[in-house]
């Protein structure tokens, strides 16, 4: 489910997030292979990451 390859203006933001260490706030697990799931709705972009260790959900939301 990673077929979204369009050039959205938030691609830069995603790259920035990808550079951020994905560290779970709940258990401290660092998901070095993981990435953010991106979802758009209207003028907002939601990023979501699920911790593979404890399934805690981390979210970021950005306005376009
Ligand atoms: Zn966790």
mmCIF file of N, CA, C and O and ligand atoms in Angstrom:
data_model
loop_
_atom_site.group_PDB
_atom_site.id
_atom_site.type_symbol
_atom_site.label_atom_id
_atom_site.label_comp_id
_atom_site.label_asym_id
_atom_site.label_seq_id
_atom_site.Cartn_x
_atom_site.Cartn_y
_atom_site.Cartn_z
ATOM 1 N N UNK A 1 0.826 -1.199 0.000
ATOM 2 C CA UNK A 1 0.000 0.000 0.000
ATOM 3 C C UNK A 1 0.864 1.253 0.000
ATOM 4 O O UNK A 1 0.662 2.170 0.743
ATOM 5 N N UNK A 2 1.899 1.262 -0.825
ATOM 6 C CA UNK A 2 2.759 2.446 -0.853
ATOM 7 C C UNK A 2 2.886 2.936 -2.292
ATOM 8 O O UNK A 2 3.953 3.211 -2.781
ATOM 9 N N UNK A 3 1.756 2.995 -2.970
ATOM 10 C CA UNK A 3 1.785 3.338 -4.387
ATOM 11 C C UNK A 3 1.597 4.827 -4.629
ATOM 12 O O UNK A 3 1.501 5.249 -5.763
ATOM 13 N N UNK A 4 1.540 5.579 -3.537
ATOM 14 C CA UNK A 4 1.318 7.003 -3.698
ATOM 15 C C UNK A 4 2.646 7.700 -3.970
ATOM 16 O O UNK A 4 3.423 7.963 -3.071
ATOM 17 N N UNK A 5 2.893 7.998 -5.210
ATOM 18 C CA UNK A 5 4.187 8.559 -5.557
ATOM 19 C C UNK A 5 4.062 9.918 -6.242
ATOM 20 O O UNK A 5 4.951 10.347 -6.938
ATOM 21 N N UNK A 6 2.951 10.552 -6.088
ATOM 22 C CA UNK A 6 2.784 11.864 -6.700
ATOM 23 C C UNK A 6 3.661 12.886 -5.996
ATOM 24 O O UNK A 6 4.088 12.700 -4.873
ATOM 25 N N UNK A 7 3.877 13.972 -6.712
ATOM 26 C CA UNK A 7 4.705 15.032 -6.136
ATOM 27 C C UNK A 7 3.836 16.022 -5.380
ATOM 28 O O UNK A 7 3.465 17.052 -5.907
ATOM 29 N N UNK A 8 3.517 15.699 -4.183
ATOM 30 C CA UNK A 8 2.735 16.607 -3.363
ATOM 31 C C UNK A 8 3.656 17.616 -2.699
ATOM 32 O O UNK A 8 4.823 17.340 -2.485
ATOM 33 N N UNK A 9 3.108 18.758 -2.384
ATOM 34 C CA UNK A 9 3.949 19.774 -1.738
ATOM 35 C C UNK A 9 4.443 19.359 -0.367
ATOM 36 O O UNK A 9 5.407 19.921 0.133
ATOM 37 N N UNK A 10 3.810 18.364 0.220
ATOM 38 C CA UNK A 10 4.256 17.962 1.552
ATOM 39 C C UNK A 10 5.326 16.885 1.509
ATOM 40 O O UNK A 10 5.690 16.317 2.523
ATOM 41 N N UNK A 11 5.807 16.579 0.294
ATOM 42 C CA UNK A 11 6.854 15.571 0.197
ATOM 43 C C UNK A 11 8.083 15.959 1.009
ATOM 44 O O UNK A 11 8.733 15.124 1.619
ATOM 45 N N UNK A 12 8.369 17.268 0.987
ATOM 46 C CA UNK A 12 9.525 17.715 1.759
ATOM 47 C C UNK A 12 9.318 17.486 3.241
ATOM 48 O O UNK A 12 10.209 17.107 3.965
ATOM 49 N N UNK A 13 8.094 17.712 3.678
ATOM 50 C CA UNK A 13 7.794 17.500 5.087
ATOM 51 C C UNK A 13 7.927 16.031 5.444
ATOM 52 O O UNK A 13 8.398 15.674 6.507
ATOM 53 N N UNK A 14 7.519 15.206 4.523
ATOM 54 C CA UNK A 14 7.631 13.774 4.795
ATOM 55 C C UNK A 14 9.096 13.361 4.893
ATOM 56 O O UNK A 14 9.467 12.560 5.742
ATOM 57 N N UNK A 15 9.907 13.925 3.984
ATOM 58 C CA UNK A 15 11.333 13.611 4.055
ATOM 59 C C UNK A 15 11.908 14.032 5.392
ATOM 60 O O UNK A 15 12.729 13.348 5.979
ATOM 61 N N UNK A 16 11.425 15.167 5.858
ATOM 62 C CA UNK A 16 11.897 15.644 7.152
ATOM 63 C C UNK A 16 11.491 14.675 8.253
ATOM 64 O O UNK A 16 12.275 14.356 9.142
ATOM 65 N N UNK A 17 10.264 14.189 8.155
ATOM 66 C CA UNK A 17 9.808 13.226 9.151
ATOM 67 C C UNK A 17 10.576 11.925 9.041
ATOM 68 O O UNK A 17 10.883 11.277 10.037
ATOM 69 N N UNK A 18 10.885 11.540 7.804
ATOM 70 C CA UNK A 18 11.613 10.296 7.612
ATOM 71 C C UNK A 18 13.000 10.365 8.231
ATOM 72 O O UNK A 18 13.563 9.358 8.627
ATOM 73 N N UNK A 19 13.533 11.581 8.282
ATOM 74 C CA UNK A 19 14.845 11.731 8.889
ATOM 75 C C UNK A 19 14.778 11.683 10.409
ATOM 76 O O UNK A 19 15.766 11.424 11.074
ATOM 77 N N UNK A 20 13.586 11.939 10.903
ATOM 78 C CA UNK A 20 13.419 11.919 12.348
ATOM 79 C C UNK A 20 13.443 10.482 12.854
ATOM 80 O O UNK A 20 12.888 9.592 12.242
ATOM 81 N N UNK A 21 14.087 10.312 13.958
ATOM 82 C CA UNK A 21 14.135 8.976 14.540
ATOM 83 C C UNK A 21 12.749 8.568 15.000
ATOM 84 O O UNK A 21 12.081 9.296 15.721
ATOM 85 N N UNK A 22 12.317 7.400 14.544
ATOM 86 C CA UNK A 22 10.999 6.915 14.927
ATOM 87 C C UNK A 22 11.108 6.198 16.269
ATOM 88 O O UNK A 22 11.302 4.990 16.325
ATOM 89 N N UNK A 23 10.981 6.982 17.301
ATOM 90 C CA UNK A 23 11.135 6.424 18.634
ATOM 91 C C UNK A 23 9.784 6.423 19.335
ATOM 92 O O UNK A 23 9.125 7.453 19.439
ATOM 93 N N UNK A 24 9.406 5.260 19.786
ATOM 94 C CA UNK A 24 8.114 5.119 20.439
ATOM 95 C C UNK A 24 8.128 5.813 21.793
ATOM 96 O O UNK A 24 9.037 5.619 22.588
ATOM 97 N N UNK A 25 7.103 6.613 22.020
ATOM 98 C CA UNK A 25 7.027 7.311 23.303
ATOM 99 C C UNK A 25 6.571 6.377 24.415
ATOM 100 O O UNK A 25 6.754 6.651 25.589
ATOM 101 N N UNK A 26 5.934 5.290 24.031
ATOM 102 C CA UNK A 26 5.395 4.380 25.031
ATOM 103 C C UNK A 26 6.447 3.420 25.563
ATOM 104 O O UNK A 26 6.580 3.234 26.759
ATOM 105 N N UNK A 27 7.189 2.812 24.655
ATOM 106 C CA UNK A 27 8.120 1.773 25.090
ATOM 107 C C UNK A 27 9.565 2.094 24.730
ATOM 108 O O UNK A 27 10.478 1.376 25.130
ATOM 109 N N UNK A 28 9.788 3.169 23.970
ATOM 110 C CA UNK A 28 11.157 3.559 23.655
ATOM 111 C C UNK A 28 11.766 2.807 22.485
ATOM 112 O O UNK A 28 12.931 2.998 22.155
ATOM 113 N N UNK A 29 10.985 1.968 21.843
ATOM 114 C CA UNK A 29 11.482 1.210 20.703
ATOM 115 C C UNK A 29 11.793 2.140 19.537
ATOM 116 O O UNK A 29 11.005 3.012 19.195
ATOM 117 N N UNK A 30 12.961 1.955 18.930
ATOM 118 C CA UNK A 30 13.334 2.764 17.775
ATOM 119 C C UNK A 30 13.124 1.945 16.510
ATOM 120 O O UNK A 30 13.798 0.944 16.283
ATOM 121 N N UNK A 31 12.174 2.382 15.692
ATOM 122 C CA UNK A 31 11.832 1.659 14.474
ATOM 123 C C UNK A 31 12.649 2.209 13.308
ATOM 124 O O UNK A 31 12.190 3.052 12.548
ATOM 125 N N UNK A 32 13.873 1.730 13.187
ATOM 126 C CA UNK A 32 14.779 2.290 12.181
ATOM 127 C C UNK A 32 14.368 1.909 10.762
ATOM 128 O O UNK A 32 14.727 2.574 9.795
ATOM 129 N N UNK A 33 13.599 0.845 10.603
ATOM 130 C CA UNK A 33 13.163 0.432 9.271
ATOM 131 C C UNK A 33 11.770 0.948 8.939
ATOM 132 O O UNK A 33 11.301 0.793 7.826
ATOM 133 N N UNK A 34 11.122 1.525 9.917
ATOM 134 C CA UNK A 34 9.740 1.930 9.720
ATOM 135 C C UNK A 34 9.627 3.279 9.055
ATOM 136 O O UNK A 34 10.600 3.971 8.809
ATOM 137 N N UNK A 35 8.410 3.631 8.741
ATOM 138 C CA UNK A 35 8.141 4.922 8.127
ATOM 139 C C UNK A 35 6.760 5.396 8.508
ATOM 140 O O UNK A 35 6.012 4.688 9.171
ATOM 141 N N UNK A 36 6.465 6.586 8.048
ATOM 142 C CA UNK A 36 5.162 7.167 8.356
ATOM 143 C C UNK A 36 4.156 6.819 7.274
ATOM 144 O O UNK A 36 4.455 6.874 6.098
ATOM 145 N N UNK A 37 2.972 6.496 7.693
ATOM 146 C CA UNK A 37 1.861 6.361 6.747
ATOM 147 C C UNK A 37 1.265 7.749 6.562
ATOM 148 O O UNK A 37 1.003 8.430 7.537
ATOM 149 N N UNK A 38 1.038 8.101 5.328
ATOM 150 C CA UNK A 38 0.531 9.439 5.050
ATOM 151 C C UNK A 38 -0.916 9.357 4.590
ATOM 152 O O UNK A 38 -1.281 8.500 3.786
ATOM 153 N N UNK A 39 -1.711 10.244 5.126
ATOM 154 C CA UNK A 39 -3.113 10.297 4.713
ATOM 155 C C UNK A 39 -3.510 11.759 4.581
ATOM 156 O O UNK A 39 -3.230 12.563 5.457
ATOM 157 N N UNK A 40 -4.147 12.070 3.482
ATOM 158 C CA UNK A 40 -4.572 13.449 3.279
ATOM 159 C C UNK A 40 -6.080 13.559 3.411
ATOM 160 O O UNK A 40 -6.817 12.650 3.040
ATOM 161 N N UNK A 41 -6.517 14.677 3.927
ATOM 162 C CA UNK A 41 -7.948 14.942 4.004
ATOM 163 C C UNK A 41 -8.133 16.450 3.947
ATOM 164 O O UNK A 41 -7.782 17.151 4.869
ATOM 165 N N UNK A 42 -8.657 16.923 2.841
ATOM 166 C CA UNK A 42 -8.851 18.358 2.685
ATOM 167 C C UNK A 42 -7.518 19.079 2.646
ATOM 168 O O UNK A 42 -6.661 18.763 1.837
ATOM 169 N N UNK A 43 -7.343 20.004 3.570
ATOM 170 C CA UNK A 43 -6.114 20.781 3.587
ATOM 171 C C UNK A 43 -5.158 20.285 4.663
ATOM 172 O O UNK A 43 -4.242 20.971 5.060
ATOM 173 N N UNK A 44 -5.405 19.080 5.130
ATOM 174 C CA UNK A 44 -4.541 18.553 6.185
ATOM 175 C C UNK A 44 -3.884 17.251 5.745
ATOM 176 O O UNK A 44 -4.434 16.484 4.973
ATOM 177 N N UNK A 45 -2.705 17.043 6.285
ATOM 178 C CA UNK A 45 -1.986 15.811 6.028
ATOM 179 C C UNK A 45 -1.711 15.142 7.362
ATOM 180 O O UNK A 45 -1.187 15.772 8.279
ATOM 181 N N UNK A 46 -2.102 13.898 7.461
ATOM 182 C CA UNK A 46 -1.883 13.185 8.702
ATOM 183 C C UNK A 46 -0.817 12.120 8.502
ATOM 184 O O UNK A 46 -0.848 11.354 7.540
ATOM 185 N N UNK A 47 0.125 12.079 9.402
ATOM 186 C CA UNK A 47 1.161 11.056 9.385
ATOM 187 C C UNK A 47 0.927 10.149 10.574
ATOM 188 O O UNK A 47 0.632 10.602 11.669
ATOM 189 N N UNK A 48 1.087 8.860 10.326
ATOM 190 C CA UNK A 48 0.823 7.915 11.390
ATOM 191 C C UNK A 48 1.911 6.847 11.420
ATOM 192 O O UNK A 48 2.351 6.368 10.395
ATOM 193 N N UNK A 49 2.305 6.499 12.595
ATOM 194 C CA UNK A 49 3.265 5.413 12.746
ATOM 195 C C UNK A 49 2.811 4.512 13.880
ATOM 196 O O UNK A 49 2.451 4.975 14.950
ATOM 197 N N UNK A 50 2.810 3.228 13.599
ATOM 198 C CA UNK A 50 2.429 2.269 14.626
ATOM 199 C C UNK A 50 3.672 1.542 15.101
ATOM 200 O O UNK A 50 4.418 0.968 14.305
ATOM 201 N N UNK A 51 3.894 1.587 16.378
ATOM 202 C CA UNK A 51 5.064 0.927 16.954
ATOM 203 C C UNK A 51 4.952 -0.585 16.760
ATOM 204 O O UNK A 51 3.962 -1.188 17.157
ATOM 205 N N UNK A 52 5.953 -1.207 16.142
ATOM 206 C CA UNK A 52 5.905 -2.665 15.934
ATOM 207 C C UNK A 52 6.105 -3.445 17.226
ATOM 208 O O UNK A 52 5.883 -4.650 17.263
ATOM 209 N N UNK A 53 6.519 -2.768 18.247
ATOM 210 C CA UNK A 53 6.788 -3.444 19.502
ATOM 211 C C UNK A 53 5.569 -3.477 20.421
ATOM 212 O O UNK A 53 5.208 -4.515 20.951
ATOM 213 N N UNK A 54 4.924 -2.317 20.564
ATOM 214 C CA UNK A 54 3.802 -2.254 21.508
ATOM 215 C C UNK A 54 2.517 -1.752 20.859
ATOM 216 O O UNK A 54 1.512 -1.601 21.527
ATOM 217 N N UNK A 55 2.569 -1.477 19.539
ATOM 218 C CA UNK A 55 1.392 -1.030 18.782
ATOM 219 C C UNK A 55 0.876 0.343 19.209
ATOM 220 O O UNK A 55 -0.266 0.679 18.912
ATOM 221 N N UNK A 56 1.679 1.101 19.880
ATOM 222 C CA UNK A 56 1.284 2.473 20.179
ATOM 223 C C UNK A 56 1.265 3.266 18.879
ATOM 224 O O UNK A 56 2.086 3.060 17.990
ATOM 225 N N UNK A 57 0.313 4.162 18.780
ATOM 226 C CA UNK A 57 0.156 4.933 17.547
ATOM 227 C C UNK A 57 0.647 6.351 17.756
ATOM 228 O O UNK A 57 0.218 7.052 18.677
ATOM 229 N N UNK A 58 1.573 6.730 16.896
ATOM 230 C CA UNK A 58 2.121 8.083 16.928
ATOM 231 C C UNK A 58 1.584 8.840 15.732
ATOM 232 O O UNK A 58 1.578 8.334 14.618
ATOM 233 N N UNK A 59 1.119 10.033 15.937
ATOM 234 C CA UNK A 59 0.556 10.798 14.818
ATOM 235 C C UNK A 59 1.125 12.198 14.768
ATOM 236 O O UNK A 59 1.495 12.787 15.773
ATOM 237 N N UNK A 60 1.219 12.691 13.557
ATOM 238 C CA UNK A 60 1.556 14.089 13.319
ATOM 239 C C UNK A 60 0.518 14.635 12.352
ATOM 240 O O UNK A 60 0.067 13.922 11.468
ATOM 241 N N UNK A 61 0.163 15.868 12.492
ATOM 242 C CA UNK A 61 -0.788 16.442 11.561
ATOM 243 C C UNK A 61 -0.259 17.793 11.083
ATOM 244 O O UNK A 61 0.180 18.599 11.879
ATOM 245 N N UNK A 62 -0.312 17.965 9.781
ATOM 246 C CA UNK A 62 0.190 19.207 9.195
ATOM 247 C C UNK A 62 -0.878 19.830 8.328
ATOM 248 O O UNK A 62 -1.663 19.140 7.691
ATOM 249 N N UNK A 63 -0.880 21.129 8.305
ATOM 250 C CA UNK A 63 -1.791 21.851 7.415
ATOM 251 C C UNK A 63 -1.043 22.265 6.177
ATOM 252 O O UNK A 63 0.075 22.723 6.236
ATOM 253 N N UNK A 64 -1.694 22.108 5.045
ATOM 254 C CA UNK A 64 -1.049 22.495 3.792
ATOM 255 C C UNK A 64 -1.126 24.010 3.591
ATOM 256 O O UNK A 64 -2.057 24.627 4.047
HETATM 257 ZN ZN1 LIG B 1 6.240 1.054 21.434
#
